[in-house]
Coordinates of C-alpha atoms in Angstrom, one line a residue:
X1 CA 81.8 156.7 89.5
X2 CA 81.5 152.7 90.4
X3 CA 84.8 151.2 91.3
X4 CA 85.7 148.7 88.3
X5 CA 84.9 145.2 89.1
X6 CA 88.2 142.4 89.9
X7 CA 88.9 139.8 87.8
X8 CA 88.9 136.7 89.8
X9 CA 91.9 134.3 89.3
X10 CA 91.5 131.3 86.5
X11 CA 89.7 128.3 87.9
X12 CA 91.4 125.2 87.7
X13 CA 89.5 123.9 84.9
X14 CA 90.6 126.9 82.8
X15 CA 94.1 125.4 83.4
X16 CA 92.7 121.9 81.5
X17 CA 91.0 123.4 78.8
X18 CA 93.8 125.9 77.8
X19 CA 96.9 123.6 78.3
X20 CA 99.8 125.5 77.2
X21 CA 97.9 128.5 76.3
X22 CA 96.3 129.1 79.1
X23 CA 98.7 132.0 80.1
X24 CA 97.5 133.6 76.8
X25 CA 93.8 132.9 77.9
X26 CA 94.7 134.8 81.3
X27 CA 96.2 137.6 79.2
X28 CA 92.9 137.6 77.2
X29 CA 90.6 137.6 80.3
X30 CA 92.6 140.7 81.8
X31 CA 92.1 142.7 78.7
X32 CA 88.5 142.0 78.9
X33 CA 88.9 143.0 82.3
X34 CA 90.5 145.9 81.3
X35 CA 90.5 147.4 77.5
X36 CA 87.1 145.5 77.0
X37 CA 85.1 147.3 79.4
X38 CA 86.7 150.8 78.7
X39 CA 85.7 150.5 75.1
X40 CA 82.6 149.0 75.9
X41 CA 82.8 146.1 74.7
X42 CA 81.5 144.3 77.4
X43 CA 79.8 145.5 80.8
X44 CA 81.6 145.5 84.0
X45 CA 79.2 143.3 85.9
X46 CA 80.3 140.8 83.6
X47 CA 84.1 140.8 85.2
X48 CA 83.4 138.8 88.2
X49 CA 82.3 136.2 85.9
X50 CA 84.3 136.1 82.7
X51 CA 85.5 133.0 83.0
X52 CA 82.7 130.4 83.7
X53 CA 79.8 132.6 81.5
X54 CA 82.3 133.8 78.8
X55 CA 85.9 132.2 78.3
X56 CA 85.4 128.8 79.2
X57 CA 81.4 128.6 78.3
X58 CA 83.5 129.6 74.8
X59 CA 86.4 126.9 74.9
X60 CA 83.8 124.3 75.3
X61 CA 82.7 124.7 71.8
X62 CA 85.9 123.1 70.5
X63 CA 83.5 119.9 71.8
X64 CA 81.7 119.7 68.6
X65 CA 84.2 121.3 66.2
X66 CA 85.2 118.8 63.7
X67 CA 89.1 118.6 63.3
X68 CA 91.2 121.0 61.1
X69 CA 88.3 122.6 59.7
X70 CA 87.6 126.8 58.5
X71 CA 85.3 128.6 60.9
X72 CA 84.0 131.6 60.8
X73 CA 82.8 133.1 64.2
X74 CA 79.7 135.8 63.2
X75 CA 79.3 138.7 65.0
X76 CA 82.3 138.0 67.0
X77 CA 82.2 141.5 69.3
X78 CA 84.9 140.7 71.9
X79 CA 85.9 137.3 70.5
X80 CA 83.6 135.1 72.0
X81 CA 83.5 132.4 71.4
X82 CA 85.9 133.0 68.2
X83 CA 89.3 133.9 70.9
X84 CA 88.4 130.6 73.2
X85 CA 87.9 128.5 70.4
X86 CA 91.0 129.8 69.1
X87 CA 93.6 129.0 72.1
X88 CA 92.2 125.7 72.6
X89 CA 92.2 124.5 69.0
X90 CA 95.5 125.6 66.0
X91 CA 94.1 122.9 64.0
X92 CA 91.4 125.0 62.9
X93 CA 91.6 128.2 60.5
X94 CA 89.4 131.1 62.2
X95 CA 87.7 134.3 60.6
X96 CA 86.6 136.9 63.1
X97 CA 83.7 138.3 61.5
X98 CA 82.5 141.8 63.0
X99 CA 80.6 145.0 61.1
X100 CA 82.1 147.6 64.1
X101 CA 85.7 149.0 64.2
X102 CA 86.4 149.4 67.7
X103 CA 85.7 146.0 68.1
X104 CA 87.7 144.8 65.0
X105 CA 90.8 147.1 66.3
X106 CA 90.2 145.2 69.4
X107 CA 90.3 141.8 68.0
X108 CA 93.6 142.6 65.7
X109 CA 95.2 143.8 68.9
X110 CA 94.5 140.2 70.8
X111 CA 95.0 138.1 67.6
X112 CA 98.8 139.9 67.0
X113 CA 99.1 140.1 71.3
X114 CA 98.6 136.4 71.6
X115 CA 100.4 135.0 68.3
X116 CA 97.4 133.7 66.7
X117 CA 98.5 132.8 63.5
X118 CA 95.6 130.6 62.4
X119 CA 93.2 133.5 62.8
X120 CA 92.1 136.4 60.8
X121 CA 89.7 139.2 61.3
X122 CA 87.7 140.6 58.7
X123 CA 85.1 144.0 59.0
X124 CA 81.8 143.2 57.9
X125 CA 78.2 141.9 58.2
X126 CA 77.9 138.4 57.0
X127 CA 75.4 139.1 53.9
X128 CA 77.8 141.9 52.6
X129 CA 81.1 139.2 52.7
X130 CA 79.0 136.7 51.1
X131 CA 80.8 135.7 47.7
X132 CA 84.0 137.4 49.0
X133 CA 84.7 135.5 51.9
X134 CA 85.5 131.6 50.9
X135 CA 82.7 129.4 52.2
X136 CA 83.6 127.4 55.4
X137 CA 82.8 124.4 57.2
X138 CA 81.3 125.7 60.5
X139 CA 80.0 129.4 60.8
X140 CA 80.1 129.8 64.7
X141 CA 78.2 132.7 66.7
X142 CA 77.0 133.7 70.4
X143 CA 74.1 135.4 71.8
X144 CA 74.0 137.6 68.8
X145 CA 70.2 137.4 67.3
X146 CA 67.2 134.8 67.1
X147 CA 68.0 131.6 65.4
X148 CA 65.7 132.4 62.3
X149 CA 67.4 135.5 61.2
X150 CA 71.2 134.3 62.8
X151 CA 70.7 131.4 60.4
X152 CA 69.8 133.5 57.4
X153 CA 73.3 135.3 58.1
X154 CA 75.3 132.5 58.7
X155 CA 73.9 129.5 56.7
X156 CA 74.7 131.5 53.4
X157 CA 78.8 130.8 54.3
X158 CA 78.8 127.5 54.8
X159 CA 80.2 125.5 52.4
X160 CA 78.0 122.5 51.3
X161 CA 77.4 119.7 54.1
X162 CA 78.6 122.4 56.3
X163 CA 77.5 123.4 59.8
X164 CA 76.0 126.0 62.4
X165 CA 77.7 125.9 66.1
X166 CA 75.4 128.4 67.9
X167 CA 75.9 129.2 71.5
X168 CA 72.4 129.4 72.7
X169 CA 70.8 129.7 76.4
X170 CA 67.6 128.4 77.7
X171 CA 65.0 129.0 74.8
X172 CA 67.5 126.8 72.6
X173 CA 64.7 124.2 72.2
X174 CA 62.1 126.4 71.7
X175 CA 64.2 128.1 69.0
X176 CA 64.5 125.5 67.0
X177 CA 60.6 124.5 66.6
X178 CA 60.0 128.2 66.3
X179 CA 62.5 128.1 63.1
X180 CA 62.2 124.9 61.7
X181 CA 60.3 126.8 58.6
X182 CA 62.7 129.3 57.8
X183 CA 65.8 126.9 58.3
X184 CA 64.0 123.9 55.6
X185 CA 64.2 127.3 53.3
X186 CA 67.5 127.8 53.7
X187 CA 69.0 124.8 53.2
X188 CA 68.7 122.8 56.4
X189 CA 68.5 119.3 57.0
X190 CA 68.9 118.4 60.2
X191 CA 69.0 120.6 63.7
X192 CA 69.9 119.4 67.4
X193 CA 70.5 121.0 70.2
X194 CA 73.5 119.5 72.2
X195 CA 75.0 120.1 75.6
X196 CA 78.5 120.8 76.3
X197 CA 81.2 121.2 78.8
X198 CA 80.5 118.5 81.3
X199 CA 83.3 118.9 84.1
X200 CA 84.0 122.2 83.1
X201 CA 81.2 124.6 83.5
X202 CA 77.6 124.2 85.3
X203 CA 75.1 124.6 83.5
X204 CA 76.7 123.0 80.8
X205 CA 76.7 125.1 77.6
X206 CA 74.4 125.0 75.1
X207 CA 74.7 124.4 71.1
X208 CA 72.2 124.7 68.5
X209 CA 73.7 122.6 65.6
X210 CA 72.6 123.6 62.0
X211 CA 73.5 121.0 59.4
X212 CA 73.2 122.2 55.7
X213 CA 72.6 119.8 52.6
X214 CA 74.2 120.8 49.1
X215 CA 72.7 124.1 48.9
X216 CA 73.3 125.9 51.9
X217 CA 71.4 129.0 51.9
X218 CA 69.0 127.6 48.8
X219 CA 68.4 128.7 45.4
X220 CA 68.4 132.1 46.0
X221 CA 72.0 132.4 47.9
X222 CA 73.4 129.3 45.4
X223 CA 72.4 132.5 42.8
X224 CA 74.3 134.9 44.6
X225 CA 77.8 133.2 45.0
X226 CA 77.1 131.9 41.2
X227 CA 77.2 135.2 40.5
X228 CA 80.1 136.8 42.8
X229 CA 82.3 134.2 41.8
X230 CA 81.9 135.1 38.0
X231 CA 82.1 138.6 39.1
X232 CA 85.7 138.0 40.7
X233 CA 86.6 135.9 38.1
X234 CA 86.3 138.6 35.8
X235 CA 88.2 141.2 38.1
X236 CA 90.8 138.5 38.4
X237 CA 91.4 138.4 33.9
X238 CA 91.2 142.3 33.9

């Protein structure tokens, strides 16, 4: 049996970017440490390392985030970077997306552990909330699929004039000329890659940026809200 790796202590800059939660994002980090690789929910050669790769790689979202908007972090696993964005920015009203219980029991746990008020955590895949779930200003998501098919999850809950904040790595660029068809179809109209974090974490982090026009999705999703809105309308009268 390998001897579980130690969490190191916060770096200074973790410190910054938390503020006055940054004993909550300590707590966080040691049940990553701790619950999250029991229940695998993350490995442990990823302890040693949690905070520059995952918690503040994370926080440095809140870079790009517009103020006091609705996000929904997509496929959020072990709350990254939904948890980060979370401490660093109350302004913002956060849905924890995630199809798998034992992560969502996870994610409960931190959100009533650390007090987080302005965030909720629904179980589900993002095409079977669409229509139920209110659209949002910025769907958010991490290392979770290829841009082509993480857009055709996540572009379908935005909201009009709405935005994708994806945490990409190295093949960000070549993503985006690999997609550019399939994000046109869904609504699209403009995409950037953009680089984060400067002063806090080297390499700086990575964002794909997905802006959407009036039809996020296109015709054929526009269709589909059309019709689950009349759909809880009419459970709403009964």
């Amino acid at each position: 049996m390998t001897e579980a790796a130690e969490l190191p202590p916060a770096p200074e800059q973790a410190r910054a970017v938390f503020g006055d939660r940054f004993a909550d994002a300590v707590r966080f980090a040691e049940l990553l440490a701790d619950v999250g690789v029991q229940r695998g929910l993350i490995g442990p050669r990823e302890v040693p390392r949690l905070w520059e790769r995952h918690l503040l790689n994370c926080a440095v979202l809140s870079e790009v985030v517009p103020e006091g908007v609705t996000v929904c972090d997509v496929g959020s696993g072990a709350g990254l970077p939904g948890i980060p964005l979370a401490l660093v920015r109350p302004d913002l009203k956060i849905t924890l997306l995630e199809p798998l219980l034992r992560r969502t029991n996870f994610l409960n746990e931190v959100v009533e552990l650390l007090g987080l008020d302005h965030v909720t955590v629904v179980r589900g895949r993002a095409e079977e909330v669409l229509g139920k779930l209110p659209p949002v200003h910025v769907v958010t998501a991490r290392a979770v699929a290829p841009l082509d098919r993480l857009a055709a999850w996540g572009v379908p809950l935005l909201r009009p004039y709405g935005e994708m904040l994806l945490l990409k790595g190295d093949t960000a660029e070549e993503e985006v000329k690999s997609a550019g068809a399939a994000l046109s179809k869904l609504g699209a109209v403009d995409t950037s890659v953009l680089h984060v974090g400067e002063g806090v974490v080297e390499p700086l982090a990575t964002v794909v940026r997905v802006e959407v026009g009036e039809s996020p999705g296109g015709v054929r999703f526009a269709a589909k809200r059309a019709k689950a809105a009349r759909t809880g309308r009419t459970r709403r009268r009964r």
